[in-house]
JSON list of C-alpha atoms in Angstrom, two decimals:
[
{"chain": "W", "resi": 23, "resn": "MET", "atom": "CA", "xyz": [9.40, -7.16, -5.32]},
{"chain": "W", "resi": 24, "resn": "GLY", "atom": "CA", "xyz": [6.99, -6.11, -2.56]},
{"chain": "W", "resi": 25, "resn": "ALA", "atom": "CA", "xyz": [9.74, -6.12, 0.01]},
{"chain": "W", "resi": 26, "resn": "ALA", "atom": "CA", "xyz": [11.66, -3.53, -2.02]},
{"chain": "W", "resi": 27, "resn": "MET", "atom": "CA", "xyz": [8.58, -1.27, -2.17]},
{"chain": "W", "resi": 28, "resn": "ALA", "atom": "CA", "xyz": [7.67, -1.36, 1.48]},
{"chain": "W", "resi": 29, "resn": "PRO", "atom": "CA", "xyz": [10.15, 1.40, 2.46]},
{"chain": "W", "resi": 30, "resn": "ALA", "atom": "CA", "xyz": [8.66, 3.66, -0.26]},
{"chain": "W", "resi": 31, "resn": "ALA", "atom": "CA", "xyz": [5.13, 3.04, 1.05]},
{"chain": "W", "resi": 32, "resn": "TYR", "atom": "CA", "xyz": [6.28, 3.60, 4.64]},
{"chain": "W", "resi": 33, "resn": "HIS", "atom": "CA", "xyz": [7.86, 6.96, 3.69]},
{"chain": "W", "resi": 34, "resn": "THR", "atom": "CA", "xyz": [4.83, 8.16, 1.73]},
{"chain": "W", "resi": 35, "resn": "ILE", "atom": "CA", "xyz": [2.30, 7.19, 4.46]},
{"chain": "W", "resi": 36, "resn": "LYS", "atom": "CA", "xyz": [4.49, 8.75, 7.24]},
{"chain": "W", "resi": 37, "resn": "THR", "atom": "CA", "xyz": [4.91, 11.93, 5.16]},
{"chain": "W", "resi": 38, "resn": "HIS", "atom": "CA", "xyz": [1.18, 12.08, 4.43]},
{"chain": "W", "resi": 39, "resn": "PHE", "atom": "CA", "xyz": [0.46, 11.86, 8.20]},
{"chain": "W", "resi": 40, "resn": "ALA", "atom": "CA", "xyz": [3.02, 14.53, 8.97]},
{"chain": "W", "resi": 41, "resn": "ASN", "atom": "CA", "xyz": [1.90, 16.90, 6.19]},
{"chain": "W", "resi": 42, "resn": "THR", "atom": "CA", "xyz": [-1.87, 16.61, 6.84]},
{"chain": "W", "resi": 43, "resn": "GLY", "atom": "CA", "xyz": [-1.79, 16.14, 10.65]},
{"chain": "W", "resi": 44, "resn": "THR", "atom": "CA", "xyz": [-3.67, 12.82, 10.27]},
{"chain": "W", "resi": 45, "resn": "SER", "atom": "CA", "xyz": [-3.12, 9.42, 11.77]},
{"chain": "W", "resi": 46, "resn": "VAL", "atom": "CA", "xyz": [-4.13, 5.80, 11.12]},
{"chain": "W", "resi": 47, "resn": "ALA", "atom": "CA", "xyz": [-7.20, 6.28, 13.29]},
{"chain": "W", "resi": 48, "resn": "GLU", "atom": "CA", "xyz": [-8.71, 8.72, 10.82]},
{"chain": "W", "resi": 49, "resn": "PHE", "atom": "CA", "xyz": [-8.93, 6.21, 7.94]},
{"chain": "W", "resi": 50, "resn": "ASP", "atom": "CA", "xyz": [-11.29, 3.31, 7.49]},
{"chain": "W", "resi": 51, "resn": "CYS", "atom": "CA", "xyz": [-8.44, 1.58, 5.68]},
{"chain": "W", "resi": 52, "resn": "ILE", "atom": "CA", "xyz": [-4.99, 2.23, 4.31]},
{"chain": "W", "resi": 53, "resn": "VAL", "atom": "CA", "xyz": [-4.51, 0.31, 1.08]},
{"chain": "W", "resi": 54, "resn": "THR", "atom": "CA", "xyz": [-1.17, -0.40, -0.60]},
{"chain": "W", "resi": 55, "resn": "GLY", "atom": "CA", "xyz": [-0.80, -1.41, -4.22]},
{"chain": "W", "resi": 56, "resn": "ASP", "atom": "CA", "xyz": [0.94, -4.78, -4.24]},
{"chain": "W", "resi": 57, "resn": "LEU", "atom": "CA", "xyz": [3.39, -5.36, -1.50]},
{"chain": "W", "resi": 58, "resn": "GLY", "atom": "CA", "xyz": [2.19, -8.94, -1.17]},
{"chain": "W", "resi": 59, "resn": "ARG", "atom": "CA", "xyz": [2.34, -10.82, 2.08]},
{"chain": "W", "resi": 60, "resn": "VAL", "atom": "CA", "xyz": [6.06, -10.28, 2.54]},
{"chain": "W", "resi": 61, "resn": "GLY", "atom": "CA", "xyz": [6.09, -6.54, 1.86]},
{"chain": "W", "resi": 62, "resn": "SER", "atom": "CA", "xyz": [2.95, -5.97, 3.89]},
{"chain": "W", "resi": 63, "resn": "ALA", "atom": "CA", "xyz": [4.53, -7.64, 6.92]},
{"chain": "W", "resi": 64, "resn": "ILE", "atom": "CA", "xyz": [7.68, -5.45, 6.47]},
{"chain": "W", "resi": 65, "resn": "LEU", "atom": "CA", "xyz": [5.58, -2.31, 6.22]},
{"chain": "W", "resi": 66, "resn": "CYS", "atom": "CA", "xyz": [3.67, -3.11, 9.38]},
{"chain": "W", "resi": 67, "resn": "GLU", "atom": "CA", "xyz": [6.92, -3.88, 11.19]},
{"chain": "W", "resi": 68, "resn": "MET", "atom": "CA", "xyz": [8.37, -0.54, 10.15]},
{"chain": "W", "resi": 69, "resn": "PHE", "atom": "CA", "xyz": [5.35, 1.22, 11.67]},
{"chain": "W", "resi": 70, "resn": "GLU", "atom": "CA", "xyz": [5.54, -0.91, 14.80]},
{"chain": "W", "resi": 71, "resn": "LYS", "atom": "CA", "xyz": [9.02, 0.55, 15.41]},
{"chain": "W", "resi": 72, "resn": "ASP", "atom": "CA", "xyz": [7.36, 3.95, 15.46]},
{"chain": "W", "resi": 73, "resn": "LYS", "atom": "CA", "xyz": [4.68, 2.56, 17.89]},
{"chain": "W", "resi": 74, "resn": "ILE", "atom": "CA", "xyz": [2.04, 2.89, 15.18]},
{"chain": "W", "resi": 75, "resn": "ASP", "atom": "CA", "xyz": [-0.41, 0.03, 14.69]},
{"chain": "W", "resi": 76, "resn": "LEU", "atom": "CA", "xyz": [-0.89, 0.09, 10.94]},
{"chain": "W", "resi": 77, "resn": "ALA", "atom": "CA", "xyz": [-1.85, -3.60, 10.73]},
{"chain": "W", "resi": 78, "resn": "ALA", "atom": "CA", "xyz": [-5.35, -3.04, 12.07]},
{"chain": "W", "resi": 79, "resn": "LYS", "atom": "CA", "xyz": [-6.23, -0.78, 9.11]},
{"chain": "W", "resi": 80, "resn": "HIS", "atom": "CA", "xyz": [-3.80, -1.97, 6.42]},
{"chain": "W", "resi": 81, "resn": "LYS", "atom": "CA", "xyz": [-4.93, -3.88, 3.32]},
{"chain": "W", "resi": 82, "resn": "ASP", "atom": "CA", "xyz": [-2.91, -4.74, 0.27]},
{"chain": "W", "resi": 83, "resn": "CYS", "atom": "CA", "xyz": [-4.35, -5.04, -3.18]},
{"chain": "W", "resi": 84, "resn": "GLY", "atom": "CA", "xyz": [-2.20, -8.05, -4.13]},
{"chain": "W", "resi": 85, "resn": "VAL", "atom": "CA", "xyz": [-3.16, -9.88, -0.96]},
{"chain": "W", "resi": 86, "resn": "MET", "atom": "CA", "xyz": [-6.83, -9.08, -1.53]},
{"chain": "W", "resi": 87, "resn": "LEU", "atom": "CA", "xyz": [-6.68, -10.52, -5.12]},
{"chain": "W", "resi": 88, "resn": "TYR", "atom": "CA", "xyz": [-4.56, -13.52, -4.79]},
{"chain": "W", "resi": 89, "resn": "ALA", "atom": "CA", "xyz": [-5.33, -16.62, -2.80]},
{"chain": "W", "resi": 90, "resn": "PRO", "atom": "CA", "xyz": [-2.56, -17.83, -0.46]},
{"chain": "W", "resi": 91, "resn": "GLU", "atom": "CA", "xyz": [-2.05, -21.00, -2.57]},
{"chain": "W", "resi": 92, "resn": "GLN", "atom": "CA", "xyz": [-1.20, -18.81, -5.57]},
{"chain": "W", "resi": 93, "resn": "ASP", "atom": "CA", "xyz": [2.34, -18.24, -4.21]},
{"chain": "W", "resi": 94, "resn": "THR", "atom": "CA", "xyz": [2.61, -14.49, -4.67]},
{"chain": "W", "resi": 95, "resn": "HIS", "atom": "CA", "xyz": [4.32, -13.96, -1.32]},
{"chain": "W", "resi": 96, "resn": "ALA", "atom": "CA", "xyz": [6.30, -10.95, -2.58]},
{"chain": "W", "resi": 97, "resn": "GLY", "atom": "CA", "xyz": [3.59, -9.53, -4.87]},
{"chain": "W", "resi": 98, "resn": "GLY", "atom": "CA", "xyz": [1.99, -10.08, -8.24]},
{"chain": "W", "resi": 99, "resn": "SER", "atom": "CA", "xyz": [1.41, -7.25, -10.70]},
{"chain": "W", "resi": 100, "resn": "GLY", "atom": "CA", "xyz": [1.30, -3.92, -8.81]},
{"chain": "W", "resi": 101, "resn": "CYS", "atom": "CA", "xyz": [-0.45, -1.84, -11.43]},
{"chain": "W", "resi": 102, "resn": "GLY", "atom": "CA", "xyz": [-2.94, -4.61, -12.24]},
{"chain": "W", "resi": 103, "resn": "CYS", "atom": "CA", "xyz": [-3.74, -5.25, -8.56]},
{"chain": "W", "resi": 104, "resn": "SER", "atom": "CA", "xyz": [-4.06, -1.55, -7.69]},
{"chain": "W", "resi": 105, "resn": "ALA", "atom": "CA", "xyz": [-6.41, -0.78, -10.63]},
{"chain": "W", "resi": 106, "resn": "SER", "atom": "CA", "xyz": [-8.52, -3.86, -10.05]},
{"chain": "W", "resi": 107, "resn": "VAL", "atom": "CA", "xyz": [-9.06, -3.32, -6.36]},
{"chain": "W", "resi": 108, "resn": "LEU", "atom": "CA", "xyz": [-9.52, 0.45, -6.65]},
{"chain": "W", "resi": 109, "resn": "CYS", "atom": "CA", "xyz": [-11.99, 0.41, -9.51]},
{"chain": "W", "resi": 110, "resn": "GLY", "atom": "CA", "xyz": [-13.62, -2.94, -8.86]},
{"chain": "W", "resi": 111, "resn": "TYR", "atom": "CA", "xyz": [-14.09, -2.67, -5.14]},
{"chain": "W", "resi": 112, "resn": "LEU", "atom": "CA", "xyz": [-12.88, 0.38, -3.18]},
{"chain": "W", "resi": 113, "resn": "LEU", "atom": "CA", "xyz": [-14.58, 3.16, -5.16]},
{"chain": "W", "resi": 114, "resn": "GLY", "atom": "CA", "xyz": [-17.86, 1.33, -5.03]},
{"chain": "W", "resi": 115, "resn": "GLU", "atom": "CA", "xyz": [-17.59, 0.86, -1.23]},
{"chain": "W", "resi": 116, "resn": "VAL", "atom": "CA", "xyz": [-16.85, 4.65, -0.90]},
{"chain": "W", "resi": 117, "resn": "ALA", "atom": "CA", "xyz": [-19.83, 5.54, -3.22]},
{"chain": "W", "resi": 118, "resn": "LYS", "atom": "CA", "xyz": [-22.10, 3.42, -1.08]},
{"chain": "W", "resi": 119, "resn": "HIS", "atom": "CA", "xyz": [-20.66, 5.08, 2.09]},
{"chain": "W", "resi": 120, "resn": "LYS", "atom": "CA", "xyz": [-19.45, 1.73, 3.45]},
{"chain": "W", "resi": 121, "resn": "LEU", "atom": "CA", "xyz": [-16.01, 3.30, 3.50]},
{"chain": "W", "resi": 122, "resn": "GLY", "atom": "CA", "xyz": [-15.73, 6.98, 4.39]},
{"chain": "W", "resi": 123, "resn": "SER", "atom": "CA", "xyz": [-12.04, 7.62, 4.23]},
{"chain": "W", "resi": 124, "resn": "VAL", "atom": "CA", "xyz": [-9.46, 5.58, 2.41]},
{"chain": "W", "resi": 125, "resn": "LEU", "atom": "CA", "xyz": [-5.73, 6.31, 2.00]},
{"chain": "W", "resi": 126, "resn": "PHE", "atom": "CA", "xyz": [-4.80, 4.58, -1.22]},
{"chain": "W", "resi": 127, "resn": "VAL", "atom": "CA", "xyz": [-1.06, 4.20, -1.65]},
{"chain": "W", "resi": 128, "resn": "ALA", "atom": "CA", "xyz": [-0.10, 2.86, -5.06]},
{"chain": "W", "resi": 129, "resn": "THR", "atom": "CA", "xyz": [3.29, 1.20, -5.07]},
{"chain": "W", "resi": 130, "resn": "GLY", "atom": "CA", "xyz": [5.64, 0.31, -7.85]},
{"chain": "W", "resi": 131, "resn": "ALA", "atom": "CA", "xyz": [9.16, -0.22, -9.03]},
{"chain": "W", "resi": 132, "resn": "LEU", "atom": "CA", "xyz": [11.13, 2.06, -11.34]},
{"chain": "W", "resi": 133, "resn": "MET", "atom": "CA", "xyz": [12.30, -0.58, -13.77]},
{"chain": "W", "resi": 134, "resn": "SER", "atom": "CA", "xyz": [15.10, 0.09, -16.12]},
{"chain": "W", "resi": 135, "resn": "PRO", "atom": "CA", "xyz": [16.87, -2.52, -18.30]},
{"chain": "W", "resi": 136, "resn": "THR", "atom": "CA", "xyz": [20.05, -0.53, -18.00]},
{"chain": "W", "resi": 137, "resn": "MET", "atom": "CA", "xyz": [20.01, -0.53, -14.21]},
{"chain": "W", "resi": 138, "resn": "THR", "atom": "CA", "xyz": [19.22, -4.22, -13.87]},
{"chain": "W", "resi": 139, "resn": "GLN", "atom": "CA", "xyz": [21.82, -5.14, -16.43]},
{"chain": "W", "resi": 140, "resn": "GLN", "atom": "CA", "xyz": [24.39, -3.22, -14.42]},
{"chain": "W", "resi": 141, "resn": "GLY", "atom": "CA", "xyz": [23.37, -4.97, -11.19]},
{"chain": "W", "resi": 142, "resn": "GLU", "atom": "CA", "xyz": [21.87, -1.78, -9.78]},
{"chain": "W", "resi": 143, "resn": "SER", "atom": "CA", "xyz": [19.06, -1.96, -7.21]},
{"chain": "W", "resi": 144, "resn": "ILE", "atom": "CA", "xyz": [15.55, -1.27, -8.34]},
{"chain": "W", "resi": 145, "resn": "PRO", "atom": "CA", "xyz": [14.07, 1.81, -6.53]},
{"chain": "W", "resi": 146, "resn": "GLY", "atom": "CA", "xyz": [10.55, 1.59, -5.20]},
{"chain": "W", "resi": 147, "resn": "ILE", "atom": "CA", "xyz": [8.02, 4.40, -5.45]},
{"chain": "W", "resi": 148, "resn": "ALA", "atom": "CA", "xyz": [4.71, 5.09, -3.82]},
{"chain": "W", "resi": 149, "resn": "HIS", "atom": "CA", "xyz": [2.16, 7.89, -4.02]},
{"chain": "W", "resi": 150, "resn": "ALA", "atom": "CA", "xyz": [-0.85, 8.49, -1.82]},
{"chain": "W", "resi": 151, "resn": "VAL", "atom": "CA", "xyz": [-4.40, 9.54, -2.75]},
{"chain": "W", "resi": 152, "resn": "HIS", "atom": "CA", "xyz": [-6.92, 10.27, 0.00]},
{"chain": "W", "resi": 153, "resn": "ILE", "atom": "CA", "xyz": [-10.37, 9.14, -1.09]},
{"chain": "W", "resi": 154, "resn": "SER", "atom": "CA", "xyz": [-13.33, 10.37, 0.90]},
{"chain": "W", "resi": 155, "resn": "ALA", "atom": "CA", "xyz": [-17.10, 9.79, 0.70]},
{"chain": "W", "resi": 156, "resn": "VAL", "atom": "CA", "xyz": [-17.72, 13.31, 1.90]}
]
């Protein structure tokens, strides 16, 4: 599923940069919800085509939570991963000023039984929240 959400994360991050005049360099980390290893690699490749090195700052909640041997290459549970990493780790690091600026990009799929039963694709969605210690 993470591979399907990578384009949504890409679009949201690129739009955030364009709308705010920011870049990768201005964030301590850019965290996606749960693209998994597969979707994270796709996201970084998409930015490479724009000559932007996202990989140096990118972290993914699913990758952070699951060990490689747990076989979640394309992601686990996006909402569970996002909430766990945001509340259990990131907000604490920001409060302690270990992280000053985080772009948190929650990712998900717009699931619909009707669409899947009709063989339609499942659209991905992403929204960004800029979290700052300031």
